[in-house]
Amino acid sequence: MKLIGSTTSPYVRRIRILLGEEPHEFVNLDIYGEGRDELRKTNPTLKIPVLEDGGQEIYDSRIIARYISAQQGRDPLTWDQQNQLTMIDGANDSAVILLLSERSGIDTSRDVMFYNLQRERIMTTLRTLAAMVDEGEFDDWQYPSMCLYCLVDWLDFRDLVDWTGVESLLSFRDRHREEPWVARTDPRA
Ligand SMILES: N[C@@H](CCC(=O)N[C@@H](CS)C(=O)NCC(=O)O)C(=O)O
């Protein structure tokens, strides 16, 4: 099994944590630099992660997680867990847009519709996820908790949000720092 990604992507990190000790090769690409040609050969959507297993390529962390979870004999996600993933991905996708825009020299703090929508989505989803954390919905270290961990830690790493009112997400992150593969996949390392 081969996982193609990068050490900084939160979508890749969740799969690395899920894979844990499963035997696999990890290919770390700089997708905006010298690794882009390799990415072009790998995935026409030009996104990571990509999983290759016995001639089967799989795109998108959500589908990759389904594939790995089935192999690991994990229960399929409930509809509520699927909704949690959709919220986590919604916030994550909008935050990636903000980061790539900033790197393109665009001031995303301007009062314009497109960036207002991204910032609003990030905060509405984070507030809902923080309330779920307070209700104990992410106490178990299952795939949705791994995804939430990777989102929160990445938003903090990239300094993309003001945590006022959603501090319980940072406490959630701090409570789970010792989980398997979390330290080994730290994007700051
Ligand atoms: N829905 C995808 C999102 C993956 C994604 O956006 N990955 C980022 C890296 S953090 C990426 O490859 N971005 C490339 C781009 O947007 O051009 C998944 O869950 O795998």
Coordinates of N, CA, C and O and ligand atoms in Angstrom, one line a residue:
M1 N 0.8 -1.2 0.0 CA 0.0 0.0 0.0 C 0.9 1.2 0.0 O 1.9 1.3 0.7
K2 N 0.5 2.3 -0.8 CA 1.3 3.5 -0.9 C 0.4 4.7 -0.7 O -0.7 4.8 -1.4
L3 N 0.7 5.6 0.2 CA 0.0 6.8 0.4 C 0.8 8.0 -0.1 O 1.9 8.2 0.3
I4 N 0.2 8.7 -1.0 CA 0.8 9.9 -1.6 C 0.2 11.1 -1.0 O -1.0 11.3 -1.0
G5 N 1.1 12.0 -0.4 CA 0.5 13.1 0.2 C 1.6 14.1 0.6 O 2.6 14.2 -0.1
S6 N 1.4 14.8 1.7 CA 2.5 15.7 2.2 C 2.4 15.7 3.7 O 1.3 15.4 4.3
T7 N 3.4 16.2 4.3 CA 3.4 16.1 5.8 C 2.6 17.3 6.4 O 2.3 17.3 7.6
T8 N 2.3 18.3 5.6 CA 1.6 19.4 6.1 C 0.0 19.4 5.9 O -0.7 20.1 6.5
S9 N -0.4 18.5 5.0 CA -1.8 18.5 4.6 C -2.7 17.8 5.8 O -2.4 16.7 6.2
P10 N -3.7 18.5 6.2 CA -4.6 17.9 7.3 C -5.4 16.7 6.8 O -5.7 15.8 7.5
Y11 N -5.6 16.7 5.4 CA -6.4 15.6 4.8 C -5.5 14.3 4.8 O -6.0 13.2 4.9
V12 N -4.2 14.5 4.6 CA -3.3 13.4 4.5 C -3.0 12.9 5.9 O -2.9 11.7 6.2
R13 N -2.9 13.9 6.8 CA -2.5 13.5 8.2 C -3.6 12.6 8.8 O -3.2 11.6 9.5
R14 N -4.9 12.8 8.5 CA -5.9 12.0 9.1 C -5.8 10.5 8.6 O -6.1 9.6 9.4
I15 N -5.4 10.4 7.4 CA -5.2 9.0 6.8 C -4.0 8.4 7.4 O -4.0 7.2 7.7
R16 N -2.9 9.2 7.6 CA -1.7 8.6 8.2 C -2.0 8.1 9.7 O -1.5 7.0 10.1
I17 N -2.8 8.9 10.4 CA -3.2 8.4 11.7 C -4.1 7.2 11.7 O -3.9 6.3 12.5
L18 N -5.0 7.2 10.7 CA -5.9 6.0 10.6 C -5.1 4.8 10.2 O -5.3 3.7 10.7
L19 N -4.1 4.9 9.3 CA -3.3 3.8 8.9 C -2.4 3.3 10.0 O -2.3 2.1 10.2
G20 N -2.0 4.2 10.8 CA -1.2 3.8 12.0 C 0.0 2.9 11.6 O 0.8 3.2 10.8
E21 N 0.0 1.7 12.2 CA 1.0 0.8 12.0 C 0.9 -0.1 10.8 O 1.7 -1.0 10.5
E22 N -0.2 0.1 10.0 CA -0.4 -0.7 8.8 C 0.8 -0.6 7.9 O 1.2 0.6 7.7
P23 N 1.3 -1.7 7.4 CA 2.5 -1.5 6.5 C 2.1 -0.7 5.3 O 1.2 -1.0 4.6
H24 N 2.9 0.4 5.1 CA 2.6 1.2 3.9 C 3.8 2.1 3.6 O 4.6 2.3 4.5
E25 N 3.9 2.5 2.4 CA 4.9 3.5 2.0 C 4.3 4.9 2.0 O 3.2 5.0 1.4
F26 N 5.0 5.9 2.6 CA 4.4 7.2 2.5 C 5.3 8.1 1.6 O 6.5 8.2 1.8
V27 N 4.7 8.6 0.6 CA 5.4 9.5 -0.4 C 5.0 11.0 -0.1 O 3.9 11.4 -0.2
N28 N 6.0 11.7 0.3 CA 5.8 13.1 0.7 C 6.1 14.0 -0.5 O 7.3 14.2 -0.9
L29 N 5.1 14.7 -1.0 CA 5.3 15.5 -2.2 C 5.1 17.0 -1.9 O 4.2 17.3 -1.1
D30 N 5.9 17.8 -2.5 CA 5.7 19.3 -2.5 C 4.8 19.6 -3.7 O 5.3 19.8 -4.8
I31 N 3.5 19.6 -3.4 CA 2.5 19.6 -4.6 C 2.5 21.0 -5.3 O 2.0 21.1 -6.4
Y32 N 3.0 22.0 -4.6 CA 3.0 23.3 -5.3 C 4.4 23.6 -5.8 O 4.7 24.7 -6.3
G33 N 5.3 22.6 -5.7 CA 6.7 22.9 -6.2 C 7.2 21.7 -7.0 O 6.5 21.2 -7.9
E34 N 8.3 21.1 -6.5 CA 8.9 20.1 -7.4 C 8.2 18.8 -7.5 O 8.4 18.0 -8.4
G35 N 7.2 18.6 -6.6 CA 6.4 17.3 -6.6 C 5.2 17.4 -7.5 O 4.4 16.4 -7.7
R36 N 5.0 18.5 -8.2 CA 3.8 18.7 -8.9 C 3.7 17.8 -10.2 O 2.6 17.3 -10.5
D37 N 4.8 17.5 -10.8 CA 4.8 16.6 -12.0 C 4.3 15.2 -11.5 O 3.5 14.6 -12.2
E38 N 4.8 14.8 -10.4 CA 4.4 13.5 -9.9 C 2.9 13.5 -9.5 O 2.2 12.5 -9.9
L39 N 2.4 14.6 -9.0 CA 1.0 14.7 -8.7 C 0.2 14.7 -10.0 O -0.9 14.0 -10.0
R40 N 0.7 15.3 -11.0 CA -0.1 15.3 -12.3 C -0.2 13.9 -12.9 O -1.2 13.6 -13.5
K41 N 0.8 13.1 -12.6 CA 0.8 11.7 -13.1 C -0.2 10.9 -12.2 O -0.6 9.8 -12.6
T42 N -0.5 11.3 -11.0 CA -1.1 10.5 -10.0 C -2.6 10.7 -9.9 O -3.4 9.8 -9.9
N43 N -3.1 12.0 -10.0 CA -4.5 12.3 -9.7 C -4.9 13.6 -10.5 O -4.4 14.7 -10.3
P44 N -5.8 13.4 -11.5 CA -6.2 14.5 -12.4 C -6.9 15.6 -11.6 O -6.9 16.7 -12.1
T45 N -7.4 15.4 -10.4 CA -7.9 16.5 -9.6 C -6.8 17.3 -8.9 O -7.1 18.3 -8.3
L46 N -5.6 16.8 -9.0 CA -4.4 17.5 -8.5 C -4.5 17.8 -7.0 O -4.2 18.9 -6.5
K47 N -5.1 16.8 -6.3 CA -5.2 16.9 -4.8 C -4.6 15.7 -4.1 O -4.6 14.6 -4.7
I48 N -4.2 15.9 -2.9 CA -3.7 14.8 -2.1 C -4.7 14.7 -0.9 O -5.3 15.8 -0.5
P49 N -4.8 13.5 -0.3 CA -4.1 12.3 -0.5 C -4.6 11.4 -1.7 O -5.8 11.6 -2.1
V50 N -3.7 10.5 -2.1 CA -4.1 9.4 -3.0 C -3.5 8.2 -2.4 O -2.4 8.1 -1.9
L51 N -4.3 7.1 -2.5 CA -3.9 5.8 -2.0 C -3.7 4.9 -3.2 O -4.6 4.9 -4.1
E52 N -2.6 4.1 -3.2 CA -2.5 3.1 -4.2 C -2.4 1.7 -3.5 O -1.5 1.6 -2.6
D53 N -3.2 0.8 -3.9 CA -3.1 -0.6 -3.3 C -3.4 -1.6 -4.3 O -4.5 -1.7 -4.9
G54 N -2.3 -2.4 -4.6 CA -2.5 -3.5 -5.5 C -3.1 -3.1 -6.9 O -4.0 -3.8 -7.4
G55 N -2.6 -2.0 -7.4 CA -3.1 -1.6 -8.8 C -4.4 -0.7 -8.7 O -4.8 -0.2 -9.7
Q56 N -5.0 -0.6 -7.5 CA -6.1 0.2 -7.3 C -5.7 1.6 -6.8 O -5.1 1.7 -5.7
E57 N -6.1 2.7 -7.6 CA -5.9 4.0 -7.0 C -7.1 4.5 -6.4 O -8.2 4.3 -7.0
I58 N -7.0 5.2 -5.3 CA -8.2 5.8 -4.7 C -7.9 7.3 -4.3 O -6.9 7.6 -3.7
Y59 N -8.8 8.2 -4.8 CA -8.7 9.6 -4.5 C -9.6 10.0 -3.4 O -10.7 9.4 -3.2
D60 N -9.2 11.0 -2.7 CA -10.1 11.7 -1.7 C -10.0 11.0 -0.3 O -10.3 9.8 -0.2
S61 N -9.7 11.7 0.7 CA -9.5 11.1 2.0 C -10.8 10.4 2.5 O -10.7 9.4 3.2
R62 N -11.9 10.9 2.2 CA -13.2 10.3 2.7 C -13.3 8.9 2.1 O -13.7 7.9 2.8
I63 N -13.0 8.7 0.8 CA -13.1 7.4 0.2 C -12.0 6.5 0.6 O -12.2 5.3 0.9
I64 N -10.8 7.1 0.8 CA -9.6 6.3 1.2 C -9.9 5.8 2.7 O -9.6 4.6 3.0
A65 N -10.5 6.6 3.5 CA -10.8 6.2 4.9 C -11.8 5.0 4.8 O -11.7 4.1 5.6
R66 N -12.8 5.1 3.9 CA -13.8 4.0 3.8 C -13.1 2.7 3.5 O -13.4 1.6 4.0
Y67 N -12.1 2.8 2.5 CA -11.4 1.6 2.0 C -10.6 1.0 3.2 O -10.6 -0.2 3.4
I68 N -9.8 1.9 3.9 CA -9.0 1.4 5.0 C -9.8 0.9 6.1 O -9.5 -0.2 6.7
S69 N -10.9 1.6 6.5 CA -11.7 1.2 7.6 C -12.3 -0.2 7.4 O -12.4 -1.0 8.3
A70 N -12.7 -0.4 6.1 CA -13.3 -1.7 5.8 C -12.3 -2.8 5.9 O -12.5 -3.9 6.5
Q71 N -11.0 -2.5 5.5 CA -9.9 -3.5 5.7 C -9.6 -3.7 7.1 O -9.2 -4.8 7.5
Q72 N -9.8 -2.7 8.0 CA -9.4 -2.8 9.4 C -10.6 -3.4 10.2 O -10.5 -3.6 11.4
G73 N -11.7 -3.7 9.5 CA -12.9 -4.2 10.2 C -13.6 -3.3 11.1 O -14.3 -3.7 12.0
R74 N -13.4 -2.0 10.8 CA -14.2 -1.0 11.6 C -15.6 -0.9 11.2 O -15.9 -1.1 10.0
D75 N -16.5 -0.5 12.1 CA -17.9 -0.3 11.7 C -18.0 0.9 10.8 O -17.3 1.9 10.9
P76 N -19.0 0.8 9.8 CA -19.2 2.0 8.9 C -19.6 3.2 9.8 O -20.2 3.0 10.8
L77 N -19.3 4.4 9.3 CA -19.7 5.6 10.0 C -21.2 5.7 10.0 O -21.9 5.4 9.0
T78 N -21.8 6.2 11.1 CA -23.2 6.5 11.2 C -23.5 7.8 10.3 O -22.6 8.5 10.0
W79 N -24.8 8.1 10.1 CA -25.1 9.3 9.3 C -24.7 10.5 10.1 O -24.2 11.5 9.5
D80 N -24.8 10.5 11.5 CA -24.4 11.6 12.3 C -22.8 11.8 12.1 O -22.4 13.0 12.0
Q81 N -22.1 10.7 12.1 CA -20.6 10.9 11.9 C -20.3 11.4 10.5 O -19.4 12.2 10.3
Q82 N -21.1 10.9 9.5 CA -20.9 11.5 8.2 C -21.1 13.0 8.1 O -20.4 13.7 7.5
N83 N -22.1 13.4 8.9 CA -22.4 14.9 8.9 C -21.2 15.6 9.6 O -20.8 16.7 9.2
Q84 N -20.7 15.0 10.7 CA -19.5 15.6 11.3 C -18.3 15.7 10.3 O -17.7 16.8 10.2
L85 N -18.1 14.7 9.5 CA -17.1 14.8 8.5 C -17.4 15.9 7.5 O -16.4 16.6 7.1
T86 N -18.6 16.0 7.1 CA -19.0 17.1 6.1 C -18.7 18.5 6.7 O -18.2 19.4 6.0
M87 N -19.0 18.6 8.0 CA -18.7 19.9 8.7 C -17.2 20.1 8.7 O -16.7 21.3 8.4
I88 N -16.4 19.1 9.1 CA -15.0 19.3 9.2 C -14.4 19.6 7.9 O -13.6 20.5 7.7
D89 N -14.9 18.9 6.8 CA -14.3 19.1 5.5 C -14.8 20.5 5.0 O -14.0 21.2 4.3
G90 N -16.0 21.0 5.3 CA -16.4 22.3 4.9 C -15.5 23.4 5.4 O -15.1 24.3 4.7
A91 N -15.2 23.3 6.7 CA -14.3 24.3 7.4 C -12.9 24.1 6.8 O -12.3 25.1 6.5
N92 N -12.5 22.9 6.6 CA -11.1 22.7 6.1 C -11.0 23.2 4.7 O -10.0 23.9 4.3
D93 N -11.9 22.9 3.8 CA -11.9 23.4 2.4 C -11.8 24.9 2.4 O -11.1 25.5 1.6
S94 N -12.7 25.6 3.2 CA -12.7 27.0 3.2 C -11.4 27.6 3.7 O -10.9 28.6 3.2
A95 N -10.8 26.9 4.7 CA -9.5 27.4 5.2 C -8.4 27.2 4.2 O -7.5 28.1 4.1
V96 N -8.4 26.2 3.4 CA -7.4 26.0 2.4 C -7.6 27.1 1.3 O -6.6 27.7 0.9
I97 N -8.8 27.5 1.0 CA -9.1 28.6 0.1 C -8.4 29.9 0.6 O -7.8 30.6 -0.1
L98 N -8.6 30.1 1.9 CA -8.1 31.4 2.5 C -6.5 31.3 2.4 O -5.9 32.3 2.1
L99 N -6.0 30.2 2.8 CA -4.5 30.1 2.8 C -3.9 30.3 1.4 O -3.0 31.0 1.2
L100 N -4.5 29.6 0.4 CA -4.0 29.7 -1.0 C -4.2 31.1 -1.5 O -3.4 31.6 -2.3
S101 N -5.3 31.8 -1.1 CA -5.6 33.1 -1.6 C -4.5 34.1 -1.0 O -3.9 34.9 -1.7
E102 N -4.2 33.9 0.3 CA -3.2 34.7 1.0 C -1.9 34.5 0.3 O -1.1 35.5 0.0
R103 N -1.6 33.3 -0.1 CA -0.3 33.0 -0.7 C -0.2 33.5 -2.2 O 0.8 33.7 -2.8
S104 N -1.4 33.8 -2.7 CA -1.5 34.4 -4.0 C -1.5 36.0 -3.9 O -1.8 36.6 -5.0
G105 N -1.3 36.5 -2.7 CA -1.2 37.9 -2.6 C -2.6 38.6 -2.4 O -2.7 39.8 -2.5
I106 N -3.6 37.8 -2.1 CA -5.0 38.4 -2.0 C -5.2 38.6 -0.5 O -5.0 37.7 0.3
D107 N -5.8 39.8 -0.2 CA -6.1 40.1 1.2 C -7.5 39.5 1.5 O -8.5 40.1 1.1
T108 N -7.5 38.4 2.2 CA -8.8 37.7 2.4 C -9.6 38.3 3.6 O -10.8 37.9 3.8
S109 N -9.1 39.3 4.3 CA -9.8 40.0 5.3 C -10.7 41.1 4.8 O -11.5 41.7 5.5
R110 N -10.6 41.3 3.5 CA -11.5 42.4 2.8 C -13.0 42.0 2.9 O -13.3 40.8 3.0
D111 N -13.8 43.0 3.0 CA -15.3 42.8 3.1 C -15.8 42.5 1.7 O -16.5 43.4 1.1
V112 N -15.5 41.3 1.2 CA -16.1 40.9 -0.2 C -16.8 39.6 0.0 O -16.5 38.8 0.9
M113 N -17.8 39.4 -0.8 CA -18.8 38.3 -0.6 C -18.0 36.9 -0.5 O -18.3 36.1 0.4
F114 N -17.1 36.6 -1.5 CA -16.5 35.3 -1.5 C -15.8 35.0 -0.2 O -15.9 33.9 0.3
Y115 N -15.0 35.9 0.3 CA -14.2 35.7 1.5 C -15.1 35.7 2.8 O -14.9 35.0 3.7
N116 N -16.1 36.6 2.7 CA -17.1 36.6 3.8 C -17.8 35.3 4.0 O -18.0 34.8 5.1
L117 N -18.1 34.6 2.8 CA -18.8 33.3 2.9 C -17.8 32.3 3.5 O -18.3 31.4 4.3
Q118 N -16.6 32.3 3.1 CA -15.6 31.3 3.6 C -15.4 31.5 5.1 O -15.5 30.5 5.9
R119 N -15.3 32.7 5.5 CA -15.0 33.0 7.0 C -16.3 32.6 7.8 O -16.2 32.0 8.8
E120 N -17.5 32.9 7.2 CA -18.7 32.6 7.9 C -18.8 31.0 8.1 O -19.2 30.5 9.1
R121 N -18.6 30.3 7.0 CA -18.7 28.8 7.0 C -17.7 28.3 8.1 O -18.1 27.4 8.8
I122 N -16.5 28.8 8.1 CA -15.5 28.3 9.0 C -16.0 28.5 10.5 O -16.0 27.5 11.3
M123 N -16.5 29.7 10.8 CA -16.9 29.9 12.2 C -18.2 29.2 12.5 O -18.4 28.7 13.6
T124 N -19.2 29.1 11.6 CA -20.4 28.4 11.9 C -20.2 26.9 12.2 O -20.7 26.3 13.1
T125 N -19.3 26.3 11.3 CA -19.0 24.9 11.6 C -18.2 24.7 12.8 O -18.4 23.8 13.6
L126 N -17.2 25.6 13.1 CA -16.4 25.4 14.3 C -17.2 25.6 15.5 O -17.0 24.8 16.5
R127 N -18.2 26.5 15.5 CA -19.0 26.7 16.7 C -19.9 25.4 16.9 O -20.0 25.0 18.1
T128 N -20.4 24.8 15.9 CA -21.2 23.6 16.0 C -20.3 22.5 16.5 O -20.7 21.7 17.4
L129 N -19.1 22.4 15.9 CA -18.2 21.3 16.3 C -17.8 21.5 17.8 O -17.7 20.5 18.6
A130 N -17.6 22.7 18.2 CA -17.2 23.0 19.6 C -18.3 22.5 20.6 O -18.0 21.9 21.6
A131 N -19.5 22.8 20.2 CA -20.7 22.4 21.0 C -20.7 20.9 21.1 O -21.0 20.3 22.1
M132 N -20.4 20.2 20.0 CA -20.4 18.7 20.0 C -19.3 18.2 20.9 O -19.5 17.2 21.6
V133 N -18.2 18.8 20.8 CA -17.1 18.5 21.7 C -17.5 18.6 23.2 O -17.3 17.7 24.0
D134 N -18.2 19.7 23.5 CA -18.7 19.9 24.9 C -19.7 18.8 25.3 O -19.8 18.5 26.5
E135 N -20.4 18.3 24.3 CA -21.4 17.3 24.6 C -20.8 15.9 24.7 O -21.4 14.9 24.8
G136 N -19.5 15.8 24.4 CA -18.8 14.5 24.5 C -18.8 13.7 23.2 O -18.4 12.5 23.2
E137 N -19.3 14.3 22.1 CA -19.4 13.5 20.9 C -18.1 13.1 20.2 O -18.1 12.3 19.4
F138 N -17.0 13.8 20.7 CA -15.7 13.4 20.1 C -14.8 12.8 21.1 O -13.6 12.8 21.0
D139 N -15.4 12.2 22.2 CA -14.5 11.7 23.2 C -13.8 10.4 22.8 O -12.6 10.2 23.2
D140 N -14.4 9.6 21.9 CA -13.7 8.4 21.5 C -12.8 8.7 20.3 O -13.1 9.5 19.5
W141 N -11.7 8.0 20.3 CA -10.7 8.2 19.2 C -11.0 7.4 18.0 O -10.4 6.4 17.7
Q142 N -12.1 7.9 17.3 CA -12.5 7.2 16.1 C -12.1 8.1 14.9 O -11.7 9.3 15.1
Y143 N -12.4 7.7 13.7 CA -12.0 8.5 12.5 C -12.5 10.0 12.6 O -11.7 10.9 12.3
P144 N -13.8 10.2 12.9 CA -14.2 11.7 13.0 C -13.3 12.5 14.0 O -13.0 13.6 13.7
S145 N -12.9 11.9 15.1 CA -12.1 12.6 16.1 C -10.7 12.8 15.5 O -10.1 13.9 15.7
M146 N -10.2 11.9 14.7 CA -8.9 12.1 14.1 C -9.0 13.2 13.1 O -8.0 14.1 13.0
C147 N -10.1 13.3 12.3 CA -10.2 14.4 11.3 C -10.4 15.7 12.1 O -9.8 16.7 11.6
L148 N -11.1 15.8 13.2 CA -11.3 17.0 13.9 C -9.9 17.5 14.5 O -9.6 18.6 14.4
Y149 N -9.2 16.5 15.0 CA -7.9 16.8 15.5 C -7.0 17.5 14.5 O -6.4 18.5 14.7
C150 N -7.0 16.8 13.3 CA -6.1 17.3 12.2 C -6.5 18.7 11.7 O -5.7 19.6 11.4
L151 N -7.9 19.0 11.7 CA -8.3 20.3 11.3 C -7.9 21.3 12.3 O -7.3 22.4 12.0
V152 N -8.2 21.1 13.6 CA -7.9 22.1 14.6 C -6.4 22.4 14.7 O -6.0 23.5 14.7
D153 N -5.6 21.3 14.7 CA -4.2 21.5 14.8 C -3.6 22.2 13.6 O -2.7 23.1 13.7
W154 N -4.2 22.0 12.4 CA -3.7 22.6 11.2 C -4.1 24.1 11.2 O -3.3 25.0 10.8
L155 N -5.4 24.4 11.6 CA -5.8 25.8 11.7 C -4.9 26.6 12.6 O -4.6 27.8 12.4
D156 N -4.5 26.0 13.7 CA -3.7 26.6 14.7 C -2.3 26.8 14.1 O -1.7 27.9 14.2
F157 N -1.7 25.7 13.5 CA -0.4 25.8 12.8 C -0.3 26.9 11.8 O 0.6 27.6 11.7
R158 N -1.4 27.0 11.0 CA -1.4 28.1 10.0 C -1.9 29.4 10.5 O -2.0 30.4 9.7
D159 N -2.4 29.5 11.7 CA -2.9 30.7 12.3 C -4.0 31.3 11.5 O -4.0 32.5 11.2
L160 N -5.0 30.5 11.2 CA -6.1 30.9 10.3 C -7.3 31.4 11.0 O -8.2 32.0 10.3
V161 N -7.5 31.1 12.3 CA -8.8 31.5 12.9 C -8.5 32.2 14.3 O -7.5 31.9 14.9
D162 N -9.5 32.9 14.7 CA -9.6 33.5 16.0 C -10.4 32.5 16.9 O -11.5 32.2 16.5
W163 N -9.8 31.9 17.9 CA -10.4 30.8 18.6 C -11.4 31.3 19.7 O -12.0 30.5 20.4
T164 N -11.6 32.6 19.8 CA -12.5 33.1 20.8 C -13.9 32.5 20.6 O -14.5 32.5 19.5
G165 N -14.5 31.9 21.7 CA -15.8 31.3 21.6 C -15.7 29.8 21.2 O -16.7 29.1 21.3
V166 N -14.6 29.4 20.7 CA -14.5 27.9 20.3 C -13.2 27.3 20.9 O -12.6 26.4 20.4
E167 N -12.9 27.8 22.1 CA -11.7 27.3 22.8 C -11.8 25.8 23.1 O -10.7 25.2 23.3
S168 N -13.0 25.3 23.2 CA -13.1 23.8 23.6 C -12.4 23.0 22.5 O -12.0 21.9 22.7
L169 N -12.3 23.6 21.3 CA -11.7 22.8 20.2 C -10.2 22.7 20.5 O -9.6 21.6 20.3
L170 N -9.6 23.7 21.0 CA -8.2 23.7 21.4 C -8.0 22.7 22.6 O -7.0 22.0 22.6
S171 N -8.9 22.7 23.5 CA -8.8 21.8 24.7 C -8.9 20.4 24.2 O -8.2 19.5 24.6
F172 N -9.8 20.1 23.2 CA -10.0 18.8 22.6 C -8.6 18.4 22.0 O -8.2 17.3 22.2
R173 N -8.0 19.3 21.2 CA -6.7 19.0 20.6 C -5.7 18.6 21.7 O -5.0 17.6 21.6
D174 N -5.7 19.4 22.7 CA -4.6 19.2 23.8 C -4.9 17.9 24.5 O -3.9 17.3 25.0
R175 N -6.1 17.5 24.7 CA -6.4 16.2 25.4 C -6.0 15.0 24.6 O -5.8 13.9 25.1
H176 N -5.9 15.2 23.3 CA -5.6 14.0 22.4 C -4.2 14.0 21.8 O -3.9 13.2 20.9
R177 N -3.3 14.9 22.3 CA -2.0 14.9 21.8 C -1.2 13.6 21.9 O -0.3 13.4 21.1
E178 N -1.6 12.8 22.9 CA -0.8 11.6 23.1 C -1.3 10.4 22.3 O -0.8 9.2 22.5
E179 N -2.4 10.6 21.5 CA -2.9 9.4 20.7 C -1.9 8.9 19.8 O -1.0 9.6 19.3
P180 N -2.0 7.6 19.4 CA -1.0 7.0 18.5 C -0.9 7.8 17.2 O -1.9 8.2 16.6
W181 N 0.3 8.0 16.8 CA 0.6 8.7 15.5 C 0.4 10.2 15.4 O 0.7 10.8 14.4
V182 N -0.2 10.7 16.4 CA -0.4 12.2 16.4 C 0.9 12.9 16.4 O 1.2 13.8 15.6
A183 N 1.8 12.6 17.4 CA 3.1 13.4 17.4 C 3.9 13.1 16.2 O 4.6 14.0 15.7
R184 N 3.9 11.8 15.7 CA 4.7 11.5 14.6 C 4.3 12.1 13.3 O 5.0 12.1 12.3
T185 N 3.0 12.6 13.3 CA 2.5 13.3 12.0 C 2.4 14.8 12.2 O 1.7 15.4 11.4
D186 N 3.0 15.3 13.2 CA 2.9 16.8 13.5 C 3.5 17.6 12.3 O 4.7 17.3 11.9
P187 N 2.7 18.5 11.7 CA 3.2 19.2 10.5 C 4.4 20.1 10.8 O 5.1 20.5 9.8
R188 N 4.6 20.4 12.1 CA 5.7 21.3 12.4 C 7.0 20.6 12.5 O 8.1 21.3 12.5
A189 N 7.0 19.3 12.5 CA 8.2 18.5 12.7 C 9.1 18.6 11.5 O 8.7 18.7 10.3
Ligands
LIG1 N1 -11.8 16.4 -0.5 C1 -10.3 16.2 -0.5 C2 -9.6 17.5 -0.2 C3 -8.1 17.3 -0.3 C4 -7.4 18.6 -0.4 O1 -8.0 19.7 -0.6 N2 -6.0 18.6 -0.3 C5 -5.2 19.8 -0.5 C6 -4.0 19.7 0.4 S1 -4.3 20.1 2.0 C7 -4.8 19.8 -1.9 O2 -4.4 18.8 -2.5 N3 -4.9 21.0 -2.5 C8 -4.5 21.2 -3.8 C9 -5.2 22.4 -4.5 O3 -6.2 22.8 -3.9 O4 -4.8 22.8 -5.6 C10 -10.0 15.1 0.4 O5 -10.6 14.9 1.4 O6 -9.0 14.4 0.1

